[in-house]
Every structure is written in C-alpha cells, then in structure tokens.
CSV table of C-alpha atoms and ligand atoms in Angstrom, one decimal:
chain,number,residue,atom,x,y,z
A,27,MET,CA,-24.6,-12.5,2.4
A,28,LYS,CA,-27.7,-11.3,0.5
A,29,ASN,CA,-28.6,-8.1,1.9
A,30,ILE,CA,-25.7,-7.6,3.5
A,31,ILE,CA,-23.9,-4.4,2.6
A,32,ASP,CA,-19.7,-4.8,2.3
A,33,LEU,CA,-17.6,-2.1,1.6
A,34,ARG,CA,-14.2,-3.9,3.0
A,35,SER,CA,-13.0,-3.5,-0.4
A,36,ASP,CA,-13.7,-2.5,-4.1
A,37,THR,CA,-12.4,-5.7,-4.5
A,38,VAL,CA,-15.4,-8.0,-3.3
A,39,THR,CA,-17.1,-7.2,-6.7
A,40,ARG,CA,-18.5,-10.2,-8.3
A,41,PRO,CA,-18.4,-11.1,-11.8
A,42,GLY,CA,-21.9,-10.0,-13.6
A,43,LYS,CA,-23.8,-11.9,-16.2
A,44,GLU,CA,-22.7,-9.6,-19.5
A,45,MET,CA,-18.7,-9.9,-17.6
A,46,LEU,CA,-19.0,-14.1,-17.4
A,47,GLU,CA,-20.7,-14.1,-21.2
A,48,TYR,CA,-17.8,-11.7,-22.0
A,49,MET,CA,-15.5,-14.7,-20.3
A,50,PHE,CA,-17.3,-18.1,-21.8
A,51,LYS,CA,-16.7,-16.9,-25.1
A,52,ALA,CA,-13.0,-16.2,-24.5
A,53,GLU,CA,-10.5,-17.8,-27.1
A,54,VAL,CA,-7.5,-19.4,-25.2
A,55,GLY,CA,-4.4,-21.2,-25.8
A,56,ASP,CA,-1.5,-21.4,-23.1
A,57,ASP,CA,-0.2,-18.0,-22.0
A,58,VAL,CA,3.3,-19.9,-20.9
A,59,PHE,CA,3.8,-21.0,-24.7
A,60,GLY,CA,2.9,-17.4,-25.1
A,61,ASP,CA,0.1,-18.5,-27.5
A,62,ASP,CA,-3.3,-16.9,-25.6
A,63,PRO,CA,-4.7,-14.7,-28.3
A,64,THR,CA,-7.1,-13.2,-25.3
A,65,VAL,CA,-3.8,-12.5,-23.2
A,66,ILE,CA,-1.7,-11.3,-25.8
A,67,PHE,CA,-5.3,-9.0,-27.1
A,68,LEU,CA,-5.0,-7.3,-23.3
A,69,GLU,CA,-1.3,-7.2,-23.3
A,70,GLU,CA,-1.1,-5.3,-26.3
A,71,LYS,CA,-4.1,-3.1,-25.8
A,72,MET,CA,-2.5,-2.1,-22.3
A,73,ALA,CA,0.8,-1.4,-23.1
A,74,ALA,CA,-0.6,0.5,-26.4
A,75,MET,CA,-3.0,2.7,-23.9
A,76,PHE,CA,-0.2,3.6,-21.2
A,77,GLY,CA,2.3,4.6,-24.3
A,78,LYS,CA,4.7,1.5,-23.5
A,79,GLU,CA,6.0,-1.1,-25.5
A,80,ALA,CA,5.0,-3.9,-23.6
A,81,ALA,CA,2.3,-5.7,-20.7
A,82,LEU,CA,2.3,-8.6,-19.0
A,83,PHE,CA,-0.9,-10.1,-17.1
A,84,CYS,CA,-0.4,-11.6,-13.3
A,85,PRO,CA,-2.9,-12.7,-11.1
A,86,SER,CA,-2.7,-9.7,-8.5
A,87,GLY,CA,-1.1,-6.2,-8.0
A,88,THR,CA,0.9,-7.8,-5.0
A,89,MET,CA,2.5,-9.4,-7.9
A,90,THR,CA,3.2,-7.0,-10.8
A,91,ASN,CA,4.2,-4.7,-7.6
A,92,GLN,CA,6.6,-7.4,-6.5
A,93,ILE,CA,8.2,-8.7,-9.8
A,94,ALA,CA,8.5,-4.9,-11.0
A,95,MET,CA,10.7,-4.2,-7.9
A,96,LYS,CA,12.8,-7.4,-8.4
A,97,ALA,CA,13.2,-6.4,-12.2
A,98,HIS,CA,14.7,-2.6,-11.4
A,99,THR,CA,17.2,-3.7,-8.4
A,100,GLN,CA,19.7,-5.4,-7.2
A,101,PRO,CA,20.0,-7.2,-3.5
A,102,GLY,CA,21.5,-4.3,-1.4
A,103,ASP,CA,19.8,-1.5,-3.4
A,104,GLU,CA,17.5,1.1,-1.5
A,105,ILE,CA,14.0,1.8,-2.4
A,106,ILE,CA,12.0,5.3,-1.7
A,107,CYS,CA,8.2,5.1,-0.9
A,108,ASP,CA,6.0,6.5,1.7
A,109,THR,CA,5.5,5.1,5.0
A,110,THR,CA,1.6,4.4,3.9
A,111,SER,CA,2.7,2.2,1.0
A,112,HIS,CA,0.8,-1.0,-0.2
A,113,VAL,CA,4.0,-2.2,-1.1
A,114,TYR,CA,5.6,-1.9,2.4
A,115,ASN,CA,2.7,-2.6,4.4
A,116,TYR,CA,0.4,-5.1,2.8
A,117,GLU,CA,3.1,-7.1,1.1
A,118,GLY,CA,3.7,-9.8,3.6
A,119,GLY,CA,7.5,-8.0,3.9
A,120,GLY,CA,8.0,-9.0,-0.2
A,121,ILE,CA,10.6,-6.4,-0.7
A,122,ALA,CA,13.1,-8.3,1.4
A,123,PHE,CA,11.8,-11.9,1.2
A,124,ASN,CA,12.3,-11.4,-3.1
A,125,SER,CA,14.0,-8.4,-3.8
A,126,GLY,CA,16.4,-8.1,-0.8
A,127,CYS,CA,16.5,-4.2,-0.5
A,128,SER,CA,16.5,-2.0,1.9
A,129,VAL,CA,13.5,0.8,1.8
A,130,ARG,CA,14.0,4.3,2.9
A,131,LEU,CA,10.3,5.4,4.2
A,132,VAL,CA,9.2,9.1,4.1
A,133,ASN,CA,6.5,10.6,4.9
A,134,GLY,CA,4.2,12.1,2.7
A,135,ASP,CA,0.7,14.0,2.4
A,136,ARG,CA,-1.5,10.8,3.1
A,137,GLY,CA,0.4,8.8,0.9
A,138,ARG,CA,1.7,11.0,-1.6
A,139,MET,CA,5.2,12.3,-1.6
A,140,LYS,CA,7.0,15.3,-2.4
A,141,PRO,CA,9.8,16.4,-4.8
A,142,GLY,CA,12.0,17.0,-1.8
A,143,HIS,CA,11.4,13.5,0.0
A,144,ILE,CA,13.0,12.3,-3.0
A,145,SER,CA,16.1,14.5,-3.4
A,146,GLU,CA,16.5,14.6,0.5
A,147,ASN,CA,16.7,10.9,1.0
A,148,ILE,CA,19.3,9.9,-2.2
A,149,ASN,CA,22.3,8.3,-0.4
A,150,PRO,CA,26.0,9.4,-1.7
A,151,ASP,CA,27.4,7.5,-3.8
A,152,ASN,CA,30.2,5.9,-1.5
A,153,VAL,CA,30.7,2.1,0.3
A,154,HIS,CA,28.9,2.4,2.9
A,155,ASN,CA,25.0,3.4,2.0
A,156,PRO,CA,22.8,1.2,-0.1
A,157,ARG,CA,22.8,2.5,-3.7
A,158,THR,CA,19.6,4.7,-3.9
A,159,ARG,CA,17.7,2.7,-7.0
A,160,LEU,CA,14.0,3.1,-7.6
A,161,VAL,CA,11.0,5.2,-6.5
A,162,VAL,CA,7.5,3.5,-5.8
A,163,ALA,CA,4.8,6.1,-6.1
A,164,GLU,CA,0.8,5.0,-5.4
A,165,ASN,CA,-1.8,6.8,-7.1
A,166,THR,CA,-4.6,6.9,-5.7
A,167,SER,CA,-2.9,6.1,-2.1
A,168,ASN,CA,-4.8,3.2,-0.5
A,169,LYS,CA,-3.6,4.2,3.3
A,170,GLY,CA,-4.3,8.0,2.3
A,171,GLY,CA,-7.8,7.6,1.7
A,172,GLY,CA,-8.0,7.3,-1.7
A,173,SER,CA,-5.6,10.4,-2.2
A,174,ILE,CA,-4.5,11.7,-5.8
A,175,TYR,CA,-1.1,12.9,-6.6
A,176,ASP,CA,-0.7,16.4,-8.5
A,177,ILE,CA,1.0,15.2,-11.5
A,178,ASN,CA,3.0,17.9,-11.6
A,179,ASP,CA,5.0,16.7,-8.5
A,180,LEU,CA,5.1,13.3,-10.3
A,181,ILE,CA,6.6,14.9,-13.2
A,182,GLU,CA,9.2,17.0,-11.4
A,183,ILE,CA,10.2,13.8,-9.0
A,184,GLY,CA,10.7,12.0,-12.5
A,185,GLU,CA,12.9,14.8,-13.2
A,186,ILE,CA,15.1,14.2,-9.8
A,187,CYS,CA,14.9,10.2,-10.7
A,188,LYS,CA,16.7,10.8,-14.0
A,189,LYS,CA,19.5,13.1,-13.1
A,190,ASN,CA,20.2,10.6,-10.2
A,191,ASP,CA,20.0,7.3,-12.1
A,192,LEU,CA,17.1,6.4,-10.0
A,193,LEU,CA,13.8,4.5,-11.9
A,194,MET,CA,10.7,4.7,-11.3
A,195,HIS,CA,7.4,2.3,-10.8
A,196,LEU,CA,3.7,3.3,-10.2
A,197,ASP,CA,1.8,1.1,-8.3
A,198,GLY,CA,-1.3,2.4,-9.9
A,199,ALA,CA,-3.8,-0.4,-8.4
A,200,ARG,CA,-6.8,2.7,-7.8
A,201,LEU,CA,-5.0,4.9,-11.1
A,202,PHE,CA,-8.2,4.8,-13.1
A,203,ASN,CA,-10.1,5.9,-10.2
A,204,ALA,CA,-7.6,9.1,-10.3
A,205,LEU,CA,-7.9,9.4,-14.0
A,206,VAL,CA,-11.5,9.8,-14.0
A,207,GLU,CA,-11.7,12.3,-11.7
A,208,THR,CA,-8.5,15.0,-13.3
A,209,GLY,CA,-9.1,14.0,-16.6
A,210,GLU,CA,-5.4,12.6,-16.9
A,211,LYS,CA,-4.3,10.1,-19.4
A,212,PRO,CA,-2.8,6.4,-18.9
A,213,GLU,CA,0.0,7.6,-21.1
A,214,ASP,CA,0.8,10.6,-19.4
A,215,PHE,CA,1.7,8.2,-16.4
A,216,GLY,CA,3.2,6.2,-18.7
A,217,LYS,CA,5.7,8.9,-19.6
A,218,ILE,CA,6.9,9.1,-16.0
A,219,PHE,CA,7.2,5.8,-14.6
A,220,ASP,CA,9.8,3.2,-16.0
A,221,SER,CA,7.1,0.6,-15.3
A,222,VAL,CA,3.0,1.0,-14.3
A,223,SER,CA,1.2,-1.7,-12.3
A,224,VAL,CA,-2.9,-1.2,-12.4
A,225,CYS,CA,-5.4,-4.1,-11.0
A,226,PHE,CA,-8.6,-5.1,-12.7
A,227,SER,CA,-9.9,-6.9,-9.6
A,228,LYS,CA,-10.8,-3.3,-7.9
A,229,GLY,CA,-13.1,-0.8,-9.1
A,230,LEU,CA,-13.3,-1.5,-12.3
A,231,GLY,CA,-15.1,-5.3,-11.4
A,232,ALA,CA,-12.6,-8.3,-13.0
A,233,PRO,CA,-12.4,-11.4,-10.3
A,234,ILE,CA,-8.8,-11.5,-10.9
A,235,GLY,CA,-5.9,-9.7,-12.4
A,236,SER,CA,-3.2,-7.0,-12.9
A,237,ILE,CA,-1.5,-5.6,-15.9
A,238,LEU,CA,2.5,-4.5,-15.5
A,239,THR,CA,3.2,-2.0,-18.3
A,240,GLY,CA,7.2,-0.6,-19.5
A,241,SER,CA,9.9,-1.9,-22.2
A,242,LYS,CA,10.3,-4.6,-24.2
A,243,ASN,CA,13.4,-5.5,-21.9
A,244,PHE,CA,11.6,-5.0,-18.6
A,245,ILE,CA,8.9,-7.0,-19.6
A,246,TYR,CA,11.1,-9.8,-20.6
A,247,LYS,CA,12.7,-9.6,-17.2
A,248,ALA,CA,9.3,-9.4,-15.7
A,249,ARG,CA,8.2,-12.3,-17.5
A,250,ARG,CA,11.0,-14.8,-16.2
A,251,ILE,CA,10.3,-13.8,-12.9
A,252,ARG,CA,6.2,-14.3,-13.3
A,253,LYS,CA,7.5,-17.9,-13.8
A,254,VAL,CA,9.9,-17.8,-10.7
A,255,LEU,CA,7.1,-16.7,-8.6
A,256,GLY,CA,4.7,-19.1,-9.8
A,257,GLY,CA,2.7,-17.4,-11.6
A,258,GLY,CA,2.9,-18.6,-15.6
A,259,MET,CA,-0.7,-19.2,-16.4
A,260,ARG,CA,-2.2,-22.0,-18.8
A,261,GLN,CA,-5.8,-20.9,-20.6
A,262,VAL,CA,-5.8,-17.2,-18.5
A,263,GLY,CA,-7.4,-16.0,-21.6
A,264,TYR,CA,-10.7,-16.4,-19.7
A,265,LEU,CA,-9.3,-14.4,-16.9
A,266,ALA,CA,-7.7,-11.9,-19.5
A,267,ALA,CA,-11.4,-11.8,-21.0
A,268,ALA,CA,-13.0,-10.2,-17.1
A,269,ALA,CA,-10.2,-7.7,-17.5
A,270,ILE,CA,-10.8,-6.8,-21.1
A,271,TYR,CA,-14.3,-6.2,-20.4
A,272,ALA,CA,-14.0,-4.4,-17.0
A,273,ILE,CA,-11.3,-2.0,-19.1
A,274,GLU,CA,-13.8,-1.2,-22.2
A,275,ASN,CA,-16.7,-0.9,-20.0
A,276,ASN,CA,-16.2,0.1,-15.9
A,277,VAL,CA,-13.9,2.6,-16.3
A,278,GLN,CA,-16.7,5.5,-16.5
A,279,LYS,CA,-18.6,3.6,-13.4
A,280,LEU,CA,-15.7,4.6,-11.1
A,281,LYS,CA,-17.6,8.2,-10.6
A,282,ASP,CA,-20.6,7.0,-9.0
A,283,ASP,CA,-18.4,5.0,-7.0
A,284,HIS,CA,-16.9,8.5,-5.9
A,285,ARG,CA,-20.2,10.1,-5.6
A,286,ARG,CA,-21.3,7.8,-3.3
A,287,ALA,CA,-18.3,8.0,-1.4
A,288,LYS,CA,-18.3,11.3,-1.2
A,289,GLU,CA,-21.8,11.3,0.3
A,290,LEU,CA,-21.0,9.0,2.8
A,291,GLY,CA,-18.0,10.6,3.4
A,292,SER,CA,-19.7,14.0,4.3
A,293,PHE,CA,-22.7,12.2,6.3
A,294,LEU,CA,-20.0,10.9,8.1
A,295,GLU,CA,-18.6,14.1,9.2
A,296,SER,CA,-21.7,14.8,11.1
A,297,ARG,CA,-21.6,11.8,13.6
A,298,ARG,CA,-21.0,12.5,17.1
A,299,TYR,CA,-19.1,9.3,17.4
A,300,VAL,CA,-16.2,10.0,14.6
A,301,GLU,CA,-13.6,12.7,14.7
A,302,ILE,CA,-12.1,13.3,11.5
A,303,VAL,CA,-12.9,11.9,8.1
A,304,LEU,CA,-10.3,12.2,5.3
A,305,PRO,CA,-10.8,14.3,2.6
A,306,VAL,CA,-13.1,11.9,-0.1
A,307,GLN,CA,-11.4,12.0,-3.0
A,308,THR,CA,-12.1,8.9,-4.7
A,309,ASN,CA,-14.1,6.0,-4.0
A,310,ILE,CA,-12.2,5.2,-0.3
A,311,ILE,CA,-13.2,6.6,2.9
A,312,ILE,CA,-11.0,6.6,5.9
A,313,PHE,CA,-12.6,8.3,9.1
A,314,SER,CA,-11.0,7.6,13.2
A,315,LEU,CA,-13.6,7.1,16.1
A,316,SER,CA,-14.4,8.8,19.0
A,317,GLU,CA,-12.9,7.6,22.2
A,318,LYS,CA,-16.6,6.3,23.1
A,319,TYR,CA,-16.4,3.3,20.9
A,320,LYS,CA,-13.6,0.4,20.9
A,321,GLN,CA,-12.6,-0.1,17.5
A,322,ASP,CA,-13.8,-4.1,17.3
A,323,GLU,CA,-17.1,-3.2,18.9
A,324,PHE,CA,-18.3,-0.8,16.1
A,325,LEU,CA,-17.4,-2.5,13.7
A,326,SER,CA,-19.2,-5.8,15.0
A,327,LEU,CA,-22.5,-3.7,15.7
A,328,LEU,CA,-22.1,-2.7,12.3
A,329,ALA,CA,-22.0,-5.9,10.7
A,330,LYS,CA,-24.9,-6.8,12.9
A,331,LYS,CA,-26.4,-4.2,11.4
A,332,GLY,CA,-26.1,-5.5,8.2
A,333,LEU,CA,-22.9,-3.5,6.9
A,334,LEU,CA,-19.1,-4.9,6.9
A,335,ALA,CA,-15.9,-2.5,7.0
A,336,VAL,CA,-12.6,-2.9,8.1
A,337,GLY,CA,-10.1,-1.4,10.9
A,338,PHE,CA,-7.1,0.3,9.1
A,339,GLY,CA,-5.2,1.3,12.2
A,340,PRO,CA,-6.0,2.0,15.3
A,341,GLN,CA,-9.2,3.6,16.0
A,342,LYS,CA,-9.4,4.1,11.9
A,343,ILE,CA,-12.3,2.5,9.5
A,344,ARG,CA,-11.9,1.9,6.1
A,345,LEU,CA,-15.2,2.0,3.8
A,346,VAL,CA,-14.4,1.2,-0.2
A,347,THR,CA,-17.5,1.9,-2.9
A,348,HIS,CA,-17.7,-0.4,-5.7
A,349,LEU,CA,-19.2,-1.4,-8.7
A,350,ASP,CA,-22.0,-3.8,-5.9
A,351,PHE,CA,-22.9,-1.0,-4.0
A,352,THR,CA,-26.1,0.7,-5.5
A,353,ASP,CA,-28.1,4.5,-4.3
A,354,GLU,CA,-29.7,2.2,-2.5
A,355,MET,CA,-27.3,0.3,-0.6
A,356,LEU,CA,-26.0,4.3,0.3
A,357,SER,CA,-29.3,5.2,1.7
A,358,ARG,CA,-29.4,2.1,3.7
A,359,SER,CA,-25.9,2.6,4.9
A,360,ILE,CA,-26.6,6.1,5.8
A,361,ASP,CA,-29.4,4.8,7.8
A,362,ILE,CA,-27.6,2.4,9.4
A,363,PHE,CA,-24.7,5.4,10.9
A,364,LYS,CA,-27.5,7.2,11.7
A,365,GLY,CA,-28.3,4.5,14.0
A,366,MET,CA,-25.4,4.1,15.9
A,367,ALA,CA,-25.5,6.6,18.2
B,427,PLP,C1,-5.0,-4.0,-3.4
B,427,PLP,C2,-3.8,-3.1,-4.1
B,427,PLP,C3,-2.9,-4.1,-4.6
B,427,PLP,C4,-3.1,-5.1,-5.1
B,427,PLP,O1,-3.4,-6.0,-4.5
B,427,PLP,P1,-3.6,-7.4,-4.5
B,427,PLP,O2,-4.9,-7.8,-3.5
B,427,PLP,O3,-2.7,-8.1,-4.9
B,427,PLP,O4,-4.1,-7.4,-6.0
B,427,PLP,C5,-1.6,-3.0,-4.7
B,427,PLP,N1,-1.5,-1.8,-4.7
B,427,PLP,C6,-2.5,-0.9,-4.0
B,427,PLP,C7,-2.7,0.2,-3.5
B,427,PLP,C8,-3.8,-1.9,-3.4
B,427,PLP,O5,-4.7,-1.4,-2.9
C-alpha cells in the first residue's frame, strides 16, 4: 500500500511510533472489574472535559451511539434525527435492533436540523402516536460534507427539548473538527446534550475507541448495556492510552486536515467532470460527478492512479483528509485529479 493516497476515511490512519510507545507503557487492569487505571484516567478526563459526571470507553462510535439511544428510550418511543444521520444510515438498523424505536427523519441543511424541525415533529401525547423521546444531532455532519452546526440552533433545540421532556444525544464522532474551527469548547456541548459521543479513531488518529459522556446514572445504565452488547473489554488500557495520546497531541492538527481539504475542494471545483462540491468546512469533501463518468469507473480509475476514495450516494464521491495525509500527498492528489480528463 506504499505510495497509495488513501482518502476513503479519516479512520485509515495508523498509529505512529510515539503513540505506540505511549500505548506500550500503559498501566492496565481488568476494565470489566473496573480496575484498569488507564481507562479510569481517560473516562475521568473526558467527563471533566465535557462538564459531565461520568464517561464510558467503548470500542466504536456505533456502539456509543447505540448504547446512548438504548439508555435514553423505551421500545416504541420515537427518535428524531436528520435523514443523513449516521445513526439512521450507517449503523445497520441498530435503532430497530437494539432499541425498538421508530425514527422520525427530518430534512436539515447538509445534515443540520433547525429548531423548527424539532417542534414540528413532536407527537401529541395520545395512545395513537409513538412517544417522542429523543433527538440525535450529528456535529460535524458526515453525509453533510463535514458541515458544522450553528451552536445557537442547538441551544434553541435544547430549550424545545426541555420544554417537551425530550432527551438529546450528540453524535460527536467528529466534534473536535468543529471545535477547532469555531473555538467552542467541549463543555458548551456538554451543557446542551444529555449525552455526547466522540470518536478517537477518526481524525484524532487512534486505532480504536470512542467515549460516551453523561450523568452518573446514565453511564451506570450505559455500562450495563455495553456488557450486554459484548463491549466489556479487559486489559483495554492499552487502547485507552492511544485515546489519551490522541486527545493530548492531535486535536490542533485537525486544522491542517481542514486546510488541505479546503485546498483540494477548491481545486475540484475547477474540474469539468465535477458538478458540485459541497462547501468544505472541515476535513470532508463531497462532490458529485457529471454524467461523463460512471461512479464506479471514476473510482477505479482513481485507484489505478493511486488514490482511494469512496462512493457516497448516486454520482457522489467522498474524500476525507487525515493525519497520514501530507502536503506532498496533497500536491500528488491535485495532479491525479488534474489527470482525470
Ligand atoms: C464514524 C462515525 C461514527 C462511528 O463509527 P464507528 O466506525 O463505529 O466508530 C458515528 N457517527 C459518525 C457521524 C461517524 O462518522
């Protein structure tokens, strides 16, 4: 895979030497017994960062989202989220499988719901309708092309939720990508949301891991659900160490990913085979191809030239910049796209 430029996702990064050394030195215990000191350190650190009482380290962002939705709802409840959302599209139908909830999809702007979308979609309290119980927002929005929420919209959504006895979960898989752009703080989101999930395995560069934060009572429930799902892990401090390293060293580096994504995005706008590039706000570039190319042909031609990308809906291509994507690779990528007639 040498020399290949892999922009399929920001999950493709490999842990570097320093991260591996940090992992190697981790002190571990048995986390199902609750005595892995490195996991405890990470959970306390992340809880404090978000202004929450507690946190839970999990193998994936899918698991943190699924646990949160399960802990916040009862079967038959309804969850409001955007049509593009990861919890609806990319978690294997987990909302039905794990929580037995129905889903109310709303059409936000590049994945971002407006307060009106919530107030219009809360069911009246009667025996006919599912009980609206939870709102799930995603920041940044993956399918929205890495778009960032206006925090004022989230604050207003939070007020609507409070008034109507709804809970709120944030799928913050790429929340830090938003924070480095806006200057907002994790606790700003901890205040709005009942629970927040963040991935270490995306732009932050850890091999595995996501954190779920919330109240003590919520995390107590979440820990039980994690065990039921088979997510109780033993000497997992080695992986928690990678997450600690990532959060302490790699947050500001996200800005470089954004700069490179913006440069690549604006170059793509000049290509004749590109119809539209979604505005690039963070590290995700989504563009649609003109009819000249079939999506599959385009992707395999790119791969032949040494650049990997993924299809993201009809005629849409997604590129994601990350820690292992350098300035040298950026100029090579631009050359490759230049070479696509
Ligand atoms: C990647 C991602 C997740 C979690 O994915 P895992 O691969 O299960 O860690 C959740 N939400 C969004 C928006 C994501 O992009």
